[in-house]
Amino acid sequence: MSDANLISPVPLYINGEFINSSSSQWIEVTDPATNDVIANVPCSTESELESAIASAGETFEQWKEVPVPERARLMLSYQQLLKVHHDELATLLSSETGKNFADAKGDVWRGIEVVEQAANIASLMMGETVENVASDIDSYSLIQPLGVCCGITPFNFPAMIPLWMFPMAIAAGNTFVLKPSEQVPLTAIRLAELFEQAGAPKGVLQIVHGSKEQVDYLLAHPDIRTISFVGSVPVAKHIYQTGTHHLKRVQAFAGAKNHMVVMPDANMEQVVNHLVGSSVGAAGQRCMAISVAVLVGNAIDVIPDLKAAMRKVKPGPSNDNQAAYGPLISPAAKARVINLIEQGKQQGAICEVDGSHCQVEGYPDGNWLGPTLFSGVSTEMAIYQQEIFGPVLVCISVATLDEAINLINNNPYGNGTSIFTACGAAARKFQHRIQVGQVGINVPIPVPLPFFSFTGWRGSFYGDLHAYGKQAVRFYTETKTVTARWFDEDIPDGPNMTIHLR
Ligand code: NAD
């Protein structure tokens, strides 16, 4: 373990200043590959939360008046700066998540793409006009910012998910209070430093830290207009219920159980590669990870090849280019996944590959878990019902595509899904009938892009559907419709025609 006295406290970012908290409650931030403490993050005090919200509220009064092209230019500078610091951000992000470097770069890149959308803010904030809704009267809409918006983010994408939120909200003219995951607060602070360097005025972005107590304070605060949340299902429900109880606009992205349907006519080499990559990549800690393979008919014959491929994949530290993925975020997360693996065995599933006893040379204290594969899984088992959030793939066999579609549509979650097939008719039927937000056809993880929408269906999302990318502008703004008579006298030589249609 590192010497606690040498560990620097993670600052708050309030009114444009990076300041140390006066809190008496601190949480250790650890490197998941070693469990060494790399920082201490405060649970913000009530007065620190109040200062952040007050500063965001005061700044809003000026920021909303800044011309839209200037707000867009801030996003252009920020996008440039994020690209310049891409590797540095990825290295920092790896240190607190354990992600391998390529994966960490992807995390940052997905965020940069959202900033690019935010730079289009002028076109995204255009209203609509209808001339002559009555004689000499025009109607048009104005899109206006709301005020202080708030974001609460999870551990698994420390760059991408905060960047889903604050750039679009701020470009639209709001100010923002971000509460990043207490497990990965360092990337968020660096994002804020770069935002300031890009020219963001004091107070448009605030960062506070903590966990449930601090989140509950934000949820109840009368000066916060919107809550954007990404995280686990129980917390998403709590956020949605509490936030709406306090009459806020809330969007809550929740957990997932993503199925990949394998038809017997699929290219099985591709299937094996993609099933392995999409289930164990990022140690399975992705909301879009594939965690269930639905093998239709003879597709069950893929299991021996899948087993062999799973066995070859190894986790390792972020600087090991040969490692397929990193450690789990914490010892508690690892213990939870091992517990689910044990339940799978006890409930009668066949554990084809068991990663419970994984060691990585030179890193005896990391939260490692090897790839794990179950076959013979049924829907009552805990490993099917729960989001495992580890490098575990469960296989279910069904007889027909219809059965596969019904299985997926009856699952409580609906974040992502995919089908592998050589048959266009099967793919078309799947695309049409499946009740899931992101659909892949011969693509394992249909990654959301900011020029499309992204929200899960059913238990994977609660709240306003304008949640992500360019559509998020609708979440972060109000629409005002104006009906105007511009003249109080007749124009002498204009056309004068009356029509009577009945
Ligand atoms: P989490 O729910 O434990 O934490 C998310 C945030 O909520 C953190 O900032 C945390 O401090 C706060 N929080 C935790 N417990 C709380 C409570 N009781 N009351 C109020 N706030 C609380 O999630 P996590 O473990 O950090 O992230 C993993 C989860 O996020 C997975 O379930 C994953 O599927 C989900 N996720 C979903 C998406 C999506 O787009 N749908 C994307 C990424 C992650």
Coordinates of C-alpha atoms and ligand atoms in Angstrom, one line a residue:
M1 CA 0.0 0.0 0.0
S2 CA 1.1 3.6 -0.6
D3 CA 1.9 6.0 2.2
A4 CA -1.5 7.7 3.0
N5 CA 0.3 11.0 3.8
L6 CA 1.6 11.2 0.3
I7 CA -1.8 10.8 -1.3
S8 CA -3.2 14.0 -2.5
P9 CA -6.8 14.9 -1.9
V10 CA -9.0 15.2 -5.0
P11 CA -10.2 18.8 -5.2
L12 CA -13.7 20.1 -5.6
Y13 CA -14.2 22.5 -8.5
I14 CA -16.4 25.4 -7.3
N15 CA -16.8 28.8 -8.9
G16 CA -13.8 28.2 -11.1
E17 CA -11.4 27.3 -8.3
F18 CA -10.0 23.9 -7.5
I19 CA -10.3 23.7 -3.7
N20 CA -9.7 21.2 -1.0
S21 CA -12.7 20.0 0.9
S22 CA -13.1 20.6 4.6
S23 CA -15.0 17.3 4.9
S24 CA -14.3 14.9 7.7
Q25 CA -15.4 12.0 5.5
W26 CA -13.1 10.7 2.7
I27 CA -13.1 7.7 0.4
E28 CA -10.0 6.0 -0.9
V29 CA -9.5 5.8 -4.7
T30 CA -7.6 2.7 -5.6
D31 CA -5.7 1.3 -8.6
P32 CA -7.8 -1.8 -9.3
A33 CA -4.7 -3.7 -10.6
T34 CA -2.9 -3.3 -7.2
N35 CA -5.5 -2.0 -4.8
D36 CA -2.9 0.7 -3.9
V37 CA -4.5 3.9 -2.8
I38 CA -3.9 6.6 -5.4
A39 CA -6.0 9.4 -4.1
N40 CA -8.6 10.3 -1.4
V41 CA -11.9 11.8 -2.5
P42 CA -14.0 13.9 -0.1
C43 CA -17.7 13.5 0.6
S44 CA -18.6 17.2 0.0
T45 CA -20.1 19.0 3.0
E46 CA -23.5 20.6 2.8
S47 CA -22.0 24.1 2.6
E48 CA -19.7 23.0 -0.3
L49 CA -22.7 21.6 -2.2
E50 CA -24.6 24.9 -1.5
S51 CA -21.7 27.0 -2.8
A52 CA -21.4 24.9 -6.0
I53 CA -25.2 25.2 -6.7
A54 CA -25.3 28.9 -5.8
S55 CA -22.3 29.7 -8.0
A56 CA -23.9 27.7 -10.9
G57 CA -27.1 29.6 -10.3
E58 CA -25.4 33.0 -10.4
T59 CA -23.3 32.1 -13.4
F60 CA -26.4 31.0 -15.3
E61 CA -27.8 34.6 -15.4
Q62 CA -24.7 35.7 -17.5
W63 CA -24.0 32.5 -19.3
K64 CA -27.4 32.2 -20.9
E65 CA -26.9 35.6 -22.5
V66 CA -23.6 34.6 -24.2
P67 CA -24.2 34.4 -27.9
V68 CA -24.8 30.9 -29.2
P69 CA -21.8 31.0 -31.7
E70 CA -19.5 31.9 -28.8
R71 CA -20.8 28.9 -26.8
A72 CA -20.2 26.8 -29.9
R73 CA -16.6 28.1 -30.2
L74 CA -15.9 27.1 -26.6
M75 CA -16.8 23.5 -27.5
L76 CA -14.6 23.7 -30.6
S77 CA -11.6 24.7 -28.5
Y78 CA -12.5 22.0 -25.9
Q79 CA -12.7 19.3 -28.6
Q80 CA -9.2 20.4 -29.9
L81 CA -7.7 20.3 -26.4
L82 CA -9.2 16.9 -25.5
K83 CA -7.6 15.5 -28.7
V84 CA -4.2 17.0 -27.8
H85 CA -4.5 15.4 -24.3
H86 CA -6.1 12.2 -25.5
D87 CA -3.2 9.9 -24.4
E88 CA -2.7 11.7 -21.2
L89 CA -6.4 11.4 -20.3
A90 CA -6.4 7.7 -21.2
T91 CA -3.4 7.0 -19.0
L92 CA -5.1 8.8 -16.0
L93 CA -8.3 7.0 -16.7
S94 CA -6.5 3.6 -16.8
S95 CA -4.9 4.3 -13.4
E96 CA -8.3 4.6 -11.7
T97 CA -10.4 2.1 -13.7
G98 CA -7.7 -0.5 -14.6
K99 CA -8.9 -0.4 -18.3
N100 CA -6.2 -1.2 -20.8
F101 CA -4.8 1.7 -22.8
A102 CA -6.7 1.1 -26.0
D103 CA -10.0 0.8 -24.2
A104 CA -9.3 3.9 -22.2
K105 CA -8.6 5.8 -25.4
G106 CA -11.9 4.6 -26.7
D107 CA -13.6 5.9 -23.6
V108 CA -12.1 9.4 -24.1
W109 CA -12.8 9.3 -27.9
R110 CA -16.5 8.6 -27.4
G111 CA -16.7 11.7 -25.2
I112 CA -14.9 13.8 -27.8
E113 CA -17.5 12.8 -30.3
V114 CA -20.2 14.3 -28.1
V115 CA -18.3 17.5 -27.7
E116 CA -18.2 17.7 -31.5
Q117 CA -22.0 17.5 -31.5
A118 CA -22.2 20.2 -28.8
A119 CA -20.1 22.5 -31.2
N120 CA -23.2 22.3 -33.5
I121 CA -25.3 23.9 -30.9
A122 CA -26.6 26.8 -33.1
S123 CA -28.3 24.3 -35.5
L124 CA -29.5 22.2 -32.6
M125 CA -31.2 25.2 -30.9
M126 CA -33.2 26.3 -34.0
G127 CA -36.8 26.8 -33.5
E128 CA -39.6 26.6 -36.0
T129 CA -41.8 29.3 -37.7
V130 CA -45.2 29.3 -39.3
E131 CA -46.0 32.6 -41.0
N132 CA -49.6 33.9 -41.1
V133 CA -51.3 31.6 -38.6
A134 CA -53.9 34.3 -38.8
S135 CA -54.0 37.5 -40.8
D136 CA -50.6 39.3 -40.1
I137 CA -49.9 37.0 -37.3
D138 CA -46.8 34.7 -37.2
S139 CA -46.0 31.9 -34.7
Y140 CA -42.5 30.6 -33.9
S141 CA -40.7 28.7 -31.2
L142 CA -37.6 29.7 -29.2
I143 CA -35.4 27.1 -27.6
Q144 CA -34.1 28.4 -24.2
P145 CA -31.9 26.9 -21.5
L146 CA -33.3 25.8 -18.2
G147 CA -30.8 26.8 -15.5
V148 CA -28.7 24.6 -13.2
C149 CA -28.4 21.1 -14.5
C150 CA -26.9 18.2 -12.6
G151 CA -25.1 15.0 -13.6
I152 CA -24.4 11.8 -11.5
T153 CA -22.1 9.4 -13.2
P154 CA -20.9 5.7 -12.8
F155 CA -17.4 4.3 -12.6
N156 CA -17.2 2.4 -15.9
F157 CA -16.8 5.3 -18.4
P158 CA -15.1 8.2 -16.4
A159 CA -14.6 10.4 -19.5
M160 CA -17.4 9.4 -21.9
I161 CA -20.3 9.7 -19.5
P162 CA -19.6 13.0 -18.0
L163 CA -19.0 14.2 -21.5
W164 CA -22.4 12.9 -22.5
M165 CA -23.8 15.5 -20.1
F166 CA -22.1 18.7 -19.4
P167 CA -20.9 19.8 -22.8
M168 CA -24.4 19.6 -24.4
A169 CA -26.1 21.2 -21.3
I170 CA -23.5 24.1 -21.2
A171 CA -23.5 24.6 -24.9
A172 CA -27.3 25.0 -24.7
G173 CA -26.8 27.9 -22.2
N174 CA -27.1 26.1 -18.8
T175 CA -24.7 25.7 -16.0
F176 CA -23.8 22.3 -14.6
V177 CA -23.0 20.5 -11.3
L178 CA -21.3 17.2 -11.9
K179 CA -21.0 14.5 -9.2
P180 CA -18.6 11.9 -10.7
S181 CA -18.3 8.3 -9.3
E182 CA -16.4 8.4 -6.1
Q183 CA -14.5 5.3 -7.4
V184 CA -13.0 7.3 -10.4
P185 CA -13.0 11.1 -9.6
L186 CA -9.6 11.9 -11.1
T187 CA -10.6 11.9 -14.8
A188 CA -13.5 14.3 -14.1
I189 CA -11.2 16.8 -12.5
R190 CA -8.8 16.7 -15.4
L191 CA -11.8 17.2 -17.8
A192 CA -12.7 20.3 -15.8
E193 CA -9.1 21.6 -16.0
L194 CA -9.1 21.3 -19.7
F195 CA -12.5 22.8 -20.0
E196 CA -11.2 25.9 -18.1
Q197 CA -8.1 25.9 -20.3
A198 CA -10.4 25.9 -23.4
G199 CA -11.9 29.1 -22.2
A200 CA -14.9 28.0 -20.1
P201 CA -15.8 31.0 -17.8
K202 CA -15.8 30.5 -14.0
G203 CA -18.8 28.8 -12.6
V204 CA -20.4 27.2 -15.7
L205 CA -19.1 23.8 -14.6
Q206 CA -18.9 22.8 -10.9
I207 CA -17.6 19.4 -9.6
V208 CA -18.6 18.0 -6.2
H209 CA -17.8 14.6 -4.8
G210 CA -19.4 12.0 -2.6
S211 CA -21.9 9.2 -2.7
K212 CA -25.5 8.6 -1.6
E213 CA -25.8 11.4 1.0
Q214 CA -24.5 14.0 -1.5
V215 CA -26.6 12.7 -4.3
D216 CA -29.7 12.8 -2.2
Y217 CA -28.9 16.5 -1.3
L218 CA -28.7 17.3 -5.0
L219 CA -31.9 15.5 -5.8
A220 CA -33.9 17.5 -3.3
H221 CA -32.3 20.9 -4.0
P222 CA -34.9 23.4 -5.3
D223 CA -32.4 25.3 -7.5
I224 CA -31.5 22.2 -9.6
R225 CA -33.7 21.9 -12.7
T226 CA -32.6 18.6 -14.3
I227 CA -30.9 15.4 -13.2
S228 CA -29.0 13.2 -15.6
F229 CA -28.0 9.9 -14.1
V230 CA -26.1 6.8 -15.4
G231 CA -25.6 3.8 -13.1
S232 CA -27.1 0.6 -11.7
V233 CA -30.8 -0.3 -11.7
P234 CA -31.7 0.1 -8.0
V235 CA -30.0 3.5 -7.9
A236 CA -31.5 4.6 -11.2
K237 CA -35.0 3.8 -9.8
H238 CA -34.2 5.8 -6.6
I239 CA -32.9 8.7 -8.7
Y240 CA -35.9 8.8 -11.0
Q241 CA -38.4 8.5 -8.1
T242 CA -36.8 11.0 -5.8
G243 CA -35.9 13.5 -8.6
T244 CA -39.4 13.5 -10.0
H245 CA -40.9 13.6 -6.5
H246 CA -39.0 16.9 -6.2
L247 CA -40.5 17.9 -9.6
K248 CA -37.3 17.8 -11.6
R249 CA -36.8 16.7 -15.1
V250 CA -34.9 13.4 -14.8
Q251 CA -33.2 11.0 -17.2
A252 CA -31.8 7.8 -15.6
F253 CA -29.8 5.3 -17.7
A254 CA -29.7 2.0 -15.9
G255 CA -28.3 -1.5 -16.1
A256 CA -28.6 -4.1 -18.8
K257 CA -28.6 -7.8 -19.8
N258 CA -27.6 -7.8 -23.5
H259 CA -28.3 -10.9 -25.6
M260 CA -26.6 -11.9 -28.8
V261 CA -28.7 -14.3 -31.0
V262 CA -26.6 -16.7 -33.0
M263 CA -28.4 -18.3 -36.0
P264 CA -27.2 -21.7 -37.3
D265 CA -26.2 -20.0 -40.6
A266 CA -24.0 -17.4 -39.0
N267 CA -20.2 -17.3 -39.7
M268 CA -19.1 -19.1 -36.6
E269 CA -15.6 -17.9 -36.6
Q270 CA -16.9 -14.3 -36.4
V271 CA -19.4 -15.4 -33.8
V272 CA -16.7 -16.8 -31.5
N273 CA -14.4 -13.8 -31.9
H274 CA -17.2 -11.3 -31.3
L275 CA -18.8 -13.2 -28.4
V276 CA -15.4 -13.4 -26.6
G277 CA -14.6 -9.7 -27.2
S278 CA -18.0 -8.3 -26.4
S279 CA -18.5 -10.4 -23.2
V280 CA -15.0 -10.1 -21.5
G281 CA -13.8 -6.8 -23.0
A282 CA -13.4 -4.1 -20.3
A283 CA -13.8 -7.1 -17.9
G284 CA -17.5 -7.2 -18.8
Q285 CA -18.0 -3.8 -17.1
R286 CA -19.8 -2.2 -20.0
C287 CA -23.5 -1.4 -20.1
M288 CA -23.4 -2.6 -23.7
A289 CA -21.4 -5.8 -23.0
I290 CA -23.0 -9.0 -24.4
S291 CA -23.6 -11.3 -21.4
V292 CA -26.1 -13.8 -22.9
A293 CA -25.5 -15.9 -26.1
V294 CA -28.8 -17.2 -27.4
L295 CA -27.9 -20.2 -29.5
V296 CA -30.7 -21.1 -32.0
G297 CA -30.9 -24.8 -33.1
N298 CA -27.6 -26.2 -34.3
A299 CA -25.7 -23.0 -33.3
I300 CA -25.2 -24.8 -30.0
D301 CA -22.4 -26.7 -31.7
V302 CA -20.3 -23.5 -31.4
I303 CA -19.7 -24.1 -27.6
P304 CA -16.5 -26.2 -27.9
D305 CA -14.8 -23.5 -30.1
L306 CA -16.2 -20.8 -27.8
K307 CA -14.7 -22.6 -24.8
A308 CA -11.3 -22.9 -26.4
A309 CA -11.3 -19.2 -27.4
M310 CA -12.4 -18.1 -23.9
R311 CA -9.6 -20.1 -22.3
K312 CA -6.9 -18.2 -24.4
V313 CA -8.0 -14.7 -23.2
K314 CA -6.1 -13.3 -20.3
P315 CA -6.6 -10.1 -18.2
G316 CA -3.6 -7.9 -17.2
P317 CA -2.5 -4.5 -16.2
S318 CA -3.3 -1.5 -18.4
N319 CA 0.3 -1.3 -19.8
D320 CA 0.3 -4.9 -21.0
N321 CA -0.5 -4.8 -24.7
Q322 CA -1.2 -8.6 -24.7
A323 CA -3.8 -8.4 -22.0
A324 CA -7.4 -8.5 -23.4
Y325 CA -8.9 -6.6 -20.5
G326 CA -8.1 -5.2 -17.0
P327 CA -9.2 -6.0 -13.4
L328 CA -12.7 -5.4 -11.9
I329 CA -13.1 -2.0 -10.3
S330 CA -13.0 -3.2 -6.6
P331 CA -12.6 -6.3 -4.4
A332 CA -16.3 -5.9 -3.6
A333 CA -17.2 -6.1 -7.3
K334 CA -15.0 -9.1 -7.7
A335 CA -16.6 -10.9 -4.7
R336 CA -20.1 -10.2 -6.1
V337 CA -19.2 -11.7 -9.5
I338 CA -17.6 -14.8 -7.8
N339 CA -20.7 -15.2 -5.7
L340 CA -22.9 -15.2 -8.9
I341 CA -20.6 -17.7 -10.5
E342 CA -21.0 -20.0 -7.5
Q343 CA -24.8 -19.6 -7.7
G344 CA -24.7 -20.5 -11.4
K345 CA -22.9 -23.8 -10.5
Q346 CA -25.3 -24.5 -7.6
Q347 CA -28.4 -23.9 -9.7
G348 CA -27.3 -26.4 -12.3
A349 CA -25.6 -24.5 -15.1
I350 CA -22.5 -26.1 -16.7
C351 CA -19.4 -24.0 -15.9
E352 CA -17.4 -24.6 -19.1
V353 CA -14.7 -22.1 -18.2
D354 CA -14.2 -20.9 -14.6
G355 CA -12.3 -17.6 -14.1
S356 CA -12.9 -17.4 -10.3
H357 CA -9.3 -18.3 -9.4
C358 CA -7.4 -16.0 -11.7
Q359 CA -3.9 -14.7 -10.9
V360 CA -1.8 -12.1 -12.8
E361 CA 1.9 -12.4 -12.4
G362 CA 3.4 -9.4 -10.6
Y363 CA 0.0 -8.2 -9.5
P364 CA -1.0 -10.4 -6.6
D365 CA -3.5 -8.0 -5.1
G366 CA -5.5 -6.9 -8.2
N367 CA -9.2 -7.6 -8.7
W368 CA -8.6 -10.2 -11.4
L369 CA -11.2 -12.5 -12.8
G370 CA -10.6 -14.8 -15.7
P371 CA -13.1 -15.3 -18.6
T372 CA -16.0 -17.5 -17.5
L373 CA -18.4 -19.4 -19.7
F374 CA -21.7 -21.1 -18.7
S375 CA -23.8 -23.4 -20.9
G376 CA -27.1 -25.1 -20.1
V377 CA -28.4 -21.9 -18.5
S378 CA -32.1 -21.3 -17.9
T379 CA -34.1 -18.2 -17.2
E380 CA -34.8 -18.8 -13.5
M381 CA -31.0 -18.9 -12.7
A382 CA -29.5 -15.9 -11.0
I383 CA -26.7 -15.7 -13.6
Y384 CA -29.5 -15.1 -16.2
Q385 CA -31.6 -12.8 -14.1
Q386 CA -29.0 -10.4 -12.8
E387 CA -26.6 -8.0 -14.5
I388 CA -23.3 -9.7 -13.6
F389 CA -21.0 -6.9 -14.7
G390 CA -18.0 -9.2 -15.0
P391 CA -16.2 -11.2 -17.8
V392 CA -18.9 -13.9 -17.7
L393 CA -20.9 -15.2 -20.7
V394 CA -24.0 -17.4 -20.3
C395 CA -25.4 -19.5 -23.1
I396 CA -29.0 -20.4 -23.5
S397 CA -30.3 -22.7 -26.2
V398 CA -33.6 -22.2 -28.1
A399 CA -35.2 -23.9 -31.0
T400 CA -36.3 -21.0 -33.2
L401 CA -35.7 -17.3 -33.9
D402 CA -39.2 -16.6 -32.6
E403 CA -38.3 -18.2 -29.3
A404 CA -35.1 -16.1 -29.1
I405 CA -37.0 -12.9 -29.8
N406 CA -39.6 -13.7 -27.1
L407 CA -36.9 -14.5 -24.6
I408 CA -35.3 -11.1 -25.2
N409 CA -38.5 -9.2 -25.2
N410 CA -39.5 -10.8 -21.8
N411 CA -36.2 -9.8 -20.2
P412 CA -36.6 -6.9 -17.8
Y413 CA -33.8 -4.9 -19.6
G414 CA -33.6 -3.5 -23.1
N415 CA -30.3 -1.7 -23.6
G416 CA -28.6 -3.5 -26.5
T417 CA -28.8 -6.7 -28.5
S418 CA -27.5 -8.2 -31.7
I419 CA -28.0 -11.0 -34.1
F420 CA -25.5 -12.9 -36.2
T421 CA -26.9 -14.5 -39.3
A422 CA -26.4 -14.8 -43.1
C423 CA -30.1 -14.5 -43.7
G424 CA -31.5 -11.1 -44.5
A425 CA -35.1 -12.2 -43.7
A426 CA -34.1 -13.3 -40.2
A427 CA -32.2 -10.1 -39.6
R428 CA -35.1 -8.0 -40.8
K429 CA -37.6 -9.9 -38.6
F430 CA -35.3 -9.5 -35.6
Q431 CA -34.8 -5.8 -36.2
H432 CA -38.5 -5.2 -36.6
R433 CA -39.8 -7.3 -33.6
I434 CA -37.1 -6.8 -31.0
Q435 CA -37.9 -4.4 -28.1
V436 CA -34.5 -3.1 -27.3
G437 CA -32.9 0.3 -27.8
Q438 CA -29.7 -0.5 -29.7
V439 CA -29.7 -3.3 -32.2
G440 CA -26.7 -4.9 -33.9
I441 CA -26.9 -7.0 -37.1
N442 CA -23.6 -9.0 -37.5
V443 CA -22.2 -6.3 -35.1
P444 CA -21.7 -7.4 -31.5
I445 CA -21.9 -4.1 -29.7
P446 CA -24.0 -1.4 -31.4
V447 CA -22.2 1.5 -29.9
P448 CA -24.4 4.6 -29.6
L449 CA -23.2 7.6 -31.6
P450 CA -24.2 11.2 -30.7
F451 CA -26.0 12.0 -33.9
F452 CA -28.5 9.2 -33.1
S453 CA -30.4 8.7 -30.0
F454 CA -29.5 6.3 -27.2
T455 CA -31.8 5.2 -24.5
G456 CA -32.5 1.7 -23.3
W457 CA -36.0 0.3 -23.3
R458 CA -37.9 -1.1 -20.3
G459 CA -35.8 -1.4 -17.1
S460 CA -32.7 0.0 -18.8
F461 CA -33.9 3.6 -18.8
Y462 CA -36.3 5.9 -16.9
G463 CA -37.4 9.3 -17.8
D464 CA -37.1 11.7 -20.7
L465 CA -36.1 10.1 -24.0
H466 CA -34.1 13.0 -25.2
A467 CA -31.2 11.7 -23.3
Y468 CA -28.0 11.6 -25.3
G469 CA -26.1 13.3 -28.2
K470 CA -27.8 15.9 -30.2
Q471 CA -31.2 15.0 -28.8
A472 CA -30.1 15.9 -25.3
V473 CA -30.6 19.5 -26.3
R474 CA -34.4 18.8 -25.9
F475 CA -33.7 17.6 -22.4
Y476 CA -31.7 20.6 -21.4
T477 CA -34.0 23.3 -22.8
E478 CA -37.5 24.6 -22.8
T479 CA -39.5 25.5 -25.9
K480 CA -41.3 28.8 -25.9
T481 CA -43.9 29.4 -28.6
V482 CA -44.4 33.1 -29.6
T483 CA -47.5 34.2 -31.6
A484 CA -46.9 37.8 -32.9
R485 CA -48.8 40.5 -34.7
W486 CA -46.0 42.7 -35.9
F487 CA -48.1 45.6 -37.5
D488 CA -50.9 47.6 -36.1
E489 CA -52.0 49.1 -39.4
D490 CA -52.9 47.7 -42.8
I491 CA -50.2 47.6 -45.5
P492 CA -51.8 49.5 -48.4
D493 CA -50.6 47.7 -51.5
G494 CA -50.4 44.1 -50.4
P495 CA -52.6 41.4 -51.9
N496 CA -56.1 41.2 -50.5
M497 CA -57.7 37.8 -51.0
T498 CA -60.2 36.1 -48.9
I499 CA -60.9 32.4 -49.4
H500 CA -63.7 30.4 -48.0
L501 CA -63.2 26.7 -47.9
R502 CA -65.7 24.4 -46.2
Ligands
NAD1 P1 -23.9 2.9 -9.2 O1 -25.4 3.0 -9.4 O2 -23.4 2.2 -8.1 O3 -23.3 4.4 -9.0 C1 -23.6 5.4 -10.0 C2 -23.6 6.8 -9.3 O4 -24.7 6.8 -8.3 C3 -22.3 7.1 -8.6 O5 -22.0 8.4 -8.8 C4 -22.7 6.8 -7.1 O6 -22.0 7.7 -6.2 C5 -24.1 7.1 -7.0 N1 -24.8 6.3 -6.0 C6 -24.5 5.0 -5.7 N2 -25.4 4.5 -4.8 C7 -26.3 5.5 -4.6 C8 -27.5 5.6 -3.8 N3 -27.9 4.6 -3.0 N4 -28.2 6.8 -3.8 C9 -27.8 7.8 -4.6 N5 -26.7 7.8 -5.4 C10 -25.9 6.6 -5.4 O7 -23.3 2.4 -10.6 P2 -21.8 2.0 -10.9 O8 -21.5 0.7 -10.2 O9 -20.9 3.1 -10.7 O10 -21.9 1.7 -12.5 C11 -22.2 0.5 -13.1 C12 -23.7 0.5 -13.5 O11 -24.0 1.5 -14.4 C13 -24.1 -0.8 -14.2 O12 -25.3 -1.3 -13.7 C14 -24.2 -0.4 -15.7 O13 -25.0 -1.2 -16.5 C15 -24.7 1.0 -15.5 N6 -24.4 1.8 -16.7 C16 -25.4 2.0 -17.6 C17 -25.2 2.7 -18.7 C18 -26.3 3.0 -19.7 O14 -26.1 3.8 -20.6 N7 -27.5 2.5 -19.5 C19 -23.9 3.2 -19.1 C20 -22.9 2.9 -18.1 C21 -23.1 2.2 -17.0

